[in-house]
PDB file of C-alpha atoms in Angstrom:
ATOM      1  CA  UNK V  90      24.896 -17.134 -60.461  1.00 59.00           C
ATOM      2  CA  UNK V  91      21.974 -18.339 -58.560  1.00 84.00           C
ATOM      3  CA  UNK V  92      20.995 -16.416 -55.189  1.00 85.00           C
ATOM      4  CA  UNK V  93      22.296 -18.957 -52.829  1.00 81.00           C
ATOM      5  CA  UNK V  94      26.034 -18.952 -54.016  1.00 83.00           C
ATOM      6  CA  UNK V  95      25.828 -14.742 -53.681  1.00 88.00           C
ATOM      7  CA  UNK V  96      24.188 -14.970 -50.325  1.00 88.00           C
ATOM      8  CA  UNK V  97      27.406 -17.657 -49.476  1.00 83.00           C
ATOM      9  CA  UNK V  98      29.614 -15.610 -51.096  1.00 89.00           C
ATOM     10  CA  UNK V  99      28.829 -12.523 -49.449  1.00 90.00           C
ATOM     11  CA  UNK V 100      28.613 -14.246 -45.607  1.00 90.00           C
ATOM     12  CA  UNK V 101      32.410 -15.122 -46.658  1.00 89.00           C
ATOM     13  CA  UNK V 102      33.144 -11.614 -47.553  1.00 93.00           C
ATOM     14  CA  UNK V 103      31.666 -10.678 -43.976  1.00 93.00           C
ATOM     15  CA  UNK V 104      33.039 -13.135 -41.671  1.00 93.00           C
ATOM     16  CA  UNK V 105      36.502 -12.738 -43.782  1.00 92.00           C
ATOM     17  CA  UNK V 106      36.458  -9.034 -43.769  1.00 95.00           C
ATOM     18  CA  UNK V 107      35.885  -8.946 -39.937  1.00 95.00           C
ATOM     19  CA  UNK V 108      38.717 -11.911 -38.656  1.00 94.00           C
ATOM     20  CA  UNK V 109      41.246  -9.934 -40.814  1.00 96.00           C
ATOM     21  CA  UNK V 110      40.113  -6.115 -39.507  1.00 96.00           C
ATOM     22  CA  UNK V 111      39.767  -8.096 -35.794  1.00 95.00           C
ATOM     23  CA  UNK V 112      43.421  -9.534 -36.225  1.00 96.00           C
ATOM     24  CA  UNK V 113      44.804  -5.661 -38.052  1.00 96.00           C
ATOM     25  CA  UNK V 114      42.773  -3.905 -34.775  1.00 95.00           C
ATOM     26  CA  UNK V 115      45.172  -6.746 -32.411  1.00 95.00           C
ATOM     27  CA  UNK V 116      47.708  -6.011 -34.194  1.00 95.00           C
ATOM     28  CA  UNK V 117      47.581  -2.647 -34.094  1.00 95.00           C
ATOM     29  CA  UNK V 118      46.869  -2.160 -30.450  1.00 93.00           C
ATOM     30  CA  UNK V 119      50.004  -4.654 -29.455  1.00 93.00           C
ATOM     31  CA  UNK V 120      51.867  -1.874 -31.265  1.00 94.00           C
ATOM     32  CA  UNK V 121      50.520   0.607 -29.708  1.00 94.00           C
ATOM     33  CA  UNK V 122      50.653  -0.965 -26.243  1.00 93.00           C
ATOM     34  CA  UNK V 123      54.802  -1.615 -26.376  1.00 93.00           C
ATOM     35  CA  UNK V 124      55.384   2.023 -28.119  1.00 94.00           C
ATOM     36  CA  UNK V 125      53.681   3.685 -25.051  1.00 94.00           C
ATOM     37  CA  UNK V 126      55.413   0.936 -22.491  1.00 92.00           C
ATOM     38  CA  UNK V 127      58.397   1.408 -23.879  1.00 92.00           C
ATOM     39  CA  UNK V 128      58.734   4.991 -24.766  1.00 93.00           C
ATOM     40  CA  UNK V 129      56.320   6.824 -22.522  1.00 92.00           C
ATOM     41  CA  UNK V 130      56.549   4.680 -19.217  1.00 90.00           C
ATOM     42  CA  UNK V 131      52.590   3.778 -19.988  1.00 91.00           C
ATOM     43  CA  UNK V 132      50.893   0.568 -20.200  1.00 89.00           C
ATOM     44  CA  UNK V 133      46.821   0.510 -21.135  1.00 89.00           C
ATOM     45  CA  UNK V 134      45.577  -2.097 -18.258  1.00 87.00           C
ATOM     46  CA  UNK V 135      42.531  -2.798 -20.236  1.00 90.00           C
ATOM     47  CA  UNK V 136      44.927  -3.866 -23.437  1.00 89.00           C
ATOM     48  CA  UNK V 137      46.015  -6.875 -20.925  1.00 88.00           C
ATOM     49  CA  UNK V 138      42.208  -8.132 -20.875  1.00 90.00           C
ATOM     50  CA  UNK V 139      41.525  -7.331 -24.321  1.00 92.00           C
ATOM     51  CA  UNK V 140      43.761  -9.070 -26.114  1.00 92.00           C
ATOM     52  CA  UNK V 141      43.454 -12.173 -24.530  1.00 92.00           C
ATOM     53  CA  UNK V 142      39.540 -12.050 -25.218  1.00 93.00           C
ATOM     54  CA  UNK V 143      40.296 -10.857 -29.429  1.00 94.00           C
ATOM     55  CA  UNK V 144      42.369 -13.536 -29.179  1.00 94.00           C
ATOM     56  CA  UNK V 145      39.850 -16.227 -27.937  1.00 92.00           C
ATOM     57  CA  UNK V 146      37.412 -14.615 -30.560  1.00 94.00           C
ATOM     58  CA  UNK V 147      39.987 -14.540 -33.271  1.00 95.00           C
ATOM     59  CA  UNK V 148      40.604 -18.315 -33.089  1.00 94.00           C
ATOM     60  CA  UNK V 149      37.593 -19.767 -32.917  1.00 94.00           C
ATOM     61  CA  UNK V 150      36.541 -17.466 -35.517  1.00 94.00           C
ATOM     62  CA  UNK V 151      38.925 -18.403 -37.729  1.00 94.00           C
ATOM     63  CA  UNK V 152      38.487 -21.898 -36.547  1.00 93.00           C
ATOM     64  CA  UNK V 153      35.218 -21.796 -38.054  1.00 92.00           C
ATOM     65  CA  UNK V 154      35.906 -20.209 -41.326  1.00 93.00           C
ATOM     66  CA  UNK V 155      38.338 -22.969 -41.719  1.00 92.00           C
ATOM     67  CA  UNK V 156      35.994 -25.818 -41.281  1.00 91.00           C
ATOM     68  CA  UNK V 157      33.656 -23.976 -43.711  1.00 88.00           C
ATOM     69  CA  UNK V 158      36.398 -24.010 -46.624  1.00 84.00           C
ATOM     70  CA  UNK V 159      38.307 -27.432 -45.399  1.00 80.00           C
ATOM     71  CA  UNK V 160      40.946 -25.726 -44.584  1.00 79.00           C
ATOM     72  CA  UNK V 161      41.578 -27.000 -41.085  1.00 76.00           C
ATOM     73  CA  UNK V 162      44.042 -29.434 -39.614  1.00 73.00           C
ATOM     74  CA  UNK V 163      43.122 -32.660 -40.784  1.00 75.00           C
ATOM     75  CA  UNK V 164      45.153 -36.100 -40.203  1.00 75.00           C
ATOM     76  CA  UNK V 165      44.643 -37.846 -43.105  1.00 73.00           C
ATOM     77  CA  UNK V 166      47.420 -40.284 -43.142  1.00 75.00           C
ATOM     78  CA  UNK V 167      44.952 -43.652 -43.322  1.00 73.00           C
ATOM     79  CA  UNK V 168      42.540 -41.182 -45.462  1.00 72.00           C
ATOM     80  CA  UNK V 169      45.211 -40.854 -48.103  1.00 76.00           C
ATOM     81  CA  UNK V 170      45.872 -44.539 -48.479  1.00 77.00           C
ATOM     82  CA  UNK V 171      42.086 -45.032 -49.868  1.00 76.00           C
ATOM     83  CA  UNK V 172      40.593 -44.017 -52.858  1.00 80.00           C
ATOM     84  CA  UNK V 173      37.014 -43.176 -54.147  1.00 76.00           C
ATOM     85  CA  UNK V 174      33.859 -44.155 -52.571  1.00 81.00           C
ATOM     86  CA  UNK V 175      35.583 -45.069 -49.294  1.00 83.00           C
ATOM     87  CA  UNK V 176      37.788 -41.828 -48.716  1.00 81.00           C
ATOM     88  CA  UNK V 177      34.399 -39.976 -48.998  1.00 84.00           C
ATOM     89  CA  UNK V 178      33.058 -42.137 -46.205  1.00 85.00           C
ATOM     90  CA  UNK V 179      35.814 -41.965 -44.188  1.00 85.00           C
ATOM     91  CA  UNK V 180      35.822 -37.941 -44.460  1.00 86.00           C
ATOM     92  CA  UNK V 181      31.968 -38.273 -43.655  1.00 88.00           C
ATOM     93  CA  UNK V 182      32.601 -40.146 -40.462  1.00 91.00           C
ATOM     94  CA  UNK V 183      35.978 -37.982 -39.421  1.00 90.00           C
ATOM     95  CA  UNK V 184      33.501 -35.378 -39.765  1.00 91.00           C
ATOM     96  CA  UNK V 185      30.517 -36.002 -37.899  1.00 95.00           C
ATOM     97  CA  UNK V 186      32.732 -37.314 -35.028  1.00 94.00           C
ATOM     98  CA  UNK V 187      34.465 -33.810 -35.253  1.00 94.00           C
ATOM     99  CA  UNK V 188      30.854 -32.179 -34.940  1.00 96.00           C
ATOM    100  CA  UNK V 189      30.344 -34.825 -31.778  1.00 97.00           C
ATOM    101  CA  UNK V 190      33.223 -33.029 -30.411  1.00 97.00           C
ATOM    102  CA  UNK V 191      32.717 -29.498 -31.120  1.00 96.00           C
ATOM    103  CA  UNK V 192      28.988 -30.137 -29.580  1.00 97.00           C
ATOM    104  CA  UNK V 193      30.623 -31.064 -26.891  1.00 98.00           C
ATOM    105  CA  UNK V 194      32.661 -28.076 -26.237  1.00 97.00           C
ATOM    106  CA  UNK V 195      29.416 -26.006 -26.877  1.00 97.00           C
ATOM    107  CA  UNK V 196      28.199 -28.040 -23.547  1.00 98.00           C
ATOM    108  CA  UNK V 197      31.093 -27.465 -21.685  1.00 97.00           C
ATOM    109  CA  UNK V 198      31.515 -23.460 -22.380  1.00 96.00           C
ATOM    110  CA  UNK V 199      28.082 -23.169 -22.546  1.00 97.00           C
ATOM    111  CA  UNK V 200      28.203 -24.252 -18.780  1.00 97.00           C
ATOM    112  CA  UNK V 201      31.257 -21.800 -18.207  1.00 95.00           C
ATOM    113  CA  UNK V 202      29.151 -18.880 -19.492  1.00 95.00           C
ATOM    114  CA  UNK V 203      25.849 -19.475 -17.577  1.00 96.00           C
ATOM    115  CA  UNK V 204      28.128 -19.819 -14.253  1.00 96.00           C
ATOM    116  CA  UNK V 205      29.961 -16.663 -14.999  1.00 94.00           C
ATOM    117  CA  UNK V 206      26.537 -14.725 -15.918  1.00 95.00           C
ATOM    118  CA  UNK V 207      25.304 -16.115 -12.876  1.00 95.00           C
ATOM    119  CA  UNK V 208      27.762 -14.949 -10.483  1.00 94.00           C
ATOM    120  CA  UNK V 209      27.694 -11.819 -11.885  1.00 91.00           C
ATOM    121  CA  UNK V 210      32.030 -11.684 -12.333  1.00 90.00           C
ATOM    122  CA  UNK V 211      33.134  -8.822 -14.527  1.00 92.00           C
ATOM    123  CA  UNK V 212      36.914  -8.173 -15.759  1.00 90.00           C
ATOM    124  CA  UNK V 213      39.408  -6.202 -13.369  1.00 89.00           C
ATOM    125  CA  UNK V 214      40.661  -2.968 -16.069  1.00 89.00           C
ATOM    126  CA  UNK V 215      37.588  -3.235 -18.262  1.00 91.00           C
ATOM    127  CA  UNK V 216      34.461  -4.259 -16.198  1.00 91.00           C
ATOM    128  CA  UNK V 217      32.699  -5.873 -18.586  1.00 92.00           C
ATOM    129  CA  UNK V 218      30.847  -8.939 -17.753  1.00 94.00           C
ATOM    130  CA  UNK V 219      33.043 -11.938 -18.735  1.00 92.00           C
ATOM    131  CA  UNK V 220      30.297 -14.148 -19.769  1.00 93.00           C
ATOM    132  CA  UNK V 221      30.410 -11.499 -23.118  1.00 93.00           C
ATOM    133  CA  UNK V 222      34.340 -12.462 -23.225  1.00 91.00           C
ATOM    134  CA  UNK V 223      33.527 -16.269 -23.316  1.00 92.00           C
ATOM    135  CA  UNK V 224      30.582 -16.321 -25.652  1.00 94.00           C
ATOM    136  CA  UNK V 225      32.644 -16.700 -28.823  1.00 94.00           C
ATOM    137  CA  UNK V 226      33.639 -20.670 -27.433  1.00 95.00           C
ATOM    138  CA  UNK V 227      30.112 -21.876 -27.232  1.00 96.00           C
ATOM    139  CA  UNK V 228      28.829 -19.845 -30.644  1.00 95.00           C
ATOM    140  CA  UNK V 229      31.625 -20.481 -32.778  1.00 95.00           C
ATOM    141  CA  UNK V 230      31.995 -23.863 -31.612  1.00 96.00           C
ATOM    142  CA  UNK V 231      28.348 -24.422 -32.303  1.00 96.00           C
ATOM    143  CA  UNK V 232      28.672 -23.142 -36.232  1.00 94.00           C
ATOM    144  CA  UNK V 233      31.676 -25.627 -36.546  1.00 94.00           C
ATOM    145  CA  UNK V 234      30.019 -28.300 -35.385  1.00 96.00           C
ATOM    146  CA  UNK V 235      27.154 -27.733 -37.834  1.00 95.00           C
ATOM    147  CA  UNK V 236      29.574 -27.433 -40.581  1.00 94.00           C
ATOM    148  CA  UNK V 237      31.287 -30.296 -40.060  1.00 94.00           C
ATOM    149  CA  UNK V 238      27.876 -32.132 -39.979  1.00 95.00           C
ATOM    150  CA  UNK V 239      27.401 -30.132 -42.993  1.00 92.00           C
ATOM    151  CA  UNK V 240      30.811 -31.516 -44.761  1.00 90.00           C
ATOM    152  CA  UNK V 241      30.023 -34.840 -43.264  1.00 91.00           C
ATOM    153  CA  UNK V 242      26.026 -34.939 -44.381  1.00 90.00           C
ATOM    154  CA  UNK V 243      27.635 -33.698 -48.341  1.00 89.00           C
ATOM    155  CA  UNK V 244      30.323 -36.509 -47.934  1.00 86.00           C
ATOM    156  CA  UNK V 245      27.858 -39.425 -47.441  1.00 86.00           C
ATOM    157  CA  UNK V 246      24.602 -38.387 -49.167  1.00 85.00           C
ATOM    158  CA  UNK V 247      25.800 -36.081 -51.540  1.00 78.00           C
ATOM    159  CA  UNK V 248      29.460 -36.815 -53.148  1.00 66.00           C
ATOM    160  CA  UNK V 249      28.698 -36.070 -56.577  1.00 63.00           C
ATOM    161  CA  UNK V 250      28.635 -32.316 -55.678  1.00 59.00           C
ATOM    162  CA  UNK V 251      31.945 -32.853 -54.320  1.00 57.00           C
ATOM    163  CA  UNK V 252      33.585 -34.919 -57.506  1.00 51.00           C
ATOM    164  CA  UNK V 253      35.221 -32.076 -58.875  1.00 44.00           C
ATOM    165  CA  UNK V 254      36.681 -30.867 -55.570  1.00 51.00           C
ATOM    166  CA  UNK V 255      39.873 -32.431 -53.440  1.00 52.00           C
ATOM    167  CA  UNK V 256      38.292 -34.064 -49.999  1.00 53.00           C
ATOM    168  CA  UNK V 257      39.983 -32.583 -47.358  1.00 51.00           C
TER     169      UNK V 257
END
């Protein structure tokens, strides 16, 4: 196995290993959180803030991991209908215009984070500063958009390394 497909292999071991322990740890504290509201007459305030913030980093985390492997949402109704040569294109373009847009909600949050870093706001139970909450929108957004240009770039100037596989 050559040294690139190990290195690839083991950044999908990582970024697998932590969404699933992320999503367990979510789990886990939910539980946790009802069993001592419900039992003890206790509630965790800084559960309320957390999980809302895991859960921001969760999905675009996993967002990302499923653009990597094609395993996102896709409609392909019209992309279905063609064959060969042209489905490839198609894919290619549904793909960089993806990228357009997940470049442009790296602008956006990007925007969201400087303004919160720059006013200094922190979360009520946890007082953390929320620009550290938001920062998974703009850098997971980011790697999806450059691997959909990625998918998009290997669609148009590379399809025979894709022959073998389904397009997505």
């Amino acid at each position: 196995m050559s040294r690139m497909k190990e290195v690839s292999k083991f950044i999908d071991r990582v970024e697998n290993t932590i969404l699933v322990w992320t999503i367990l740890g979510l789990a886990f504290l939910g539980f946790v959180q009802v069993i001592t509201r419900y039992f003890f007459d206790y509630s965790f305030t800084w559960y309320e803030e957390l999980g809302p913030y895991l859960g921001v980093f969760i999905t675009f985390f996993g967002a990302s991991i499923a653009v990597k492997s094609s395993n996102h949402f896709v409609m392909d109704f019209f992309v279905r209908k063609l064959k060969g040569r042209k489905q490839q294109l198609l894919c290619g373009f549904a793909a960089f215009v993806s990228a357009v847009f997940c470049f442009l909600v790296v602008w956006s949050s990007w925007k969201m984070v400087a303004r919160s870093y720059d006013y200094g706001n922190t979360s009520a139970a946890m007082h953390i500063p929320t620009y550290i909450a938001y920062l998974p929108i703009p850098f997971f957004s980011l790697l999806m958009g450059m691997r959909f240009i990625a998918r998009g770039f290997s669609l148009w100037f590379l399809p025979h390394l894709l022959e073998d596989k389904k397009i997505k």
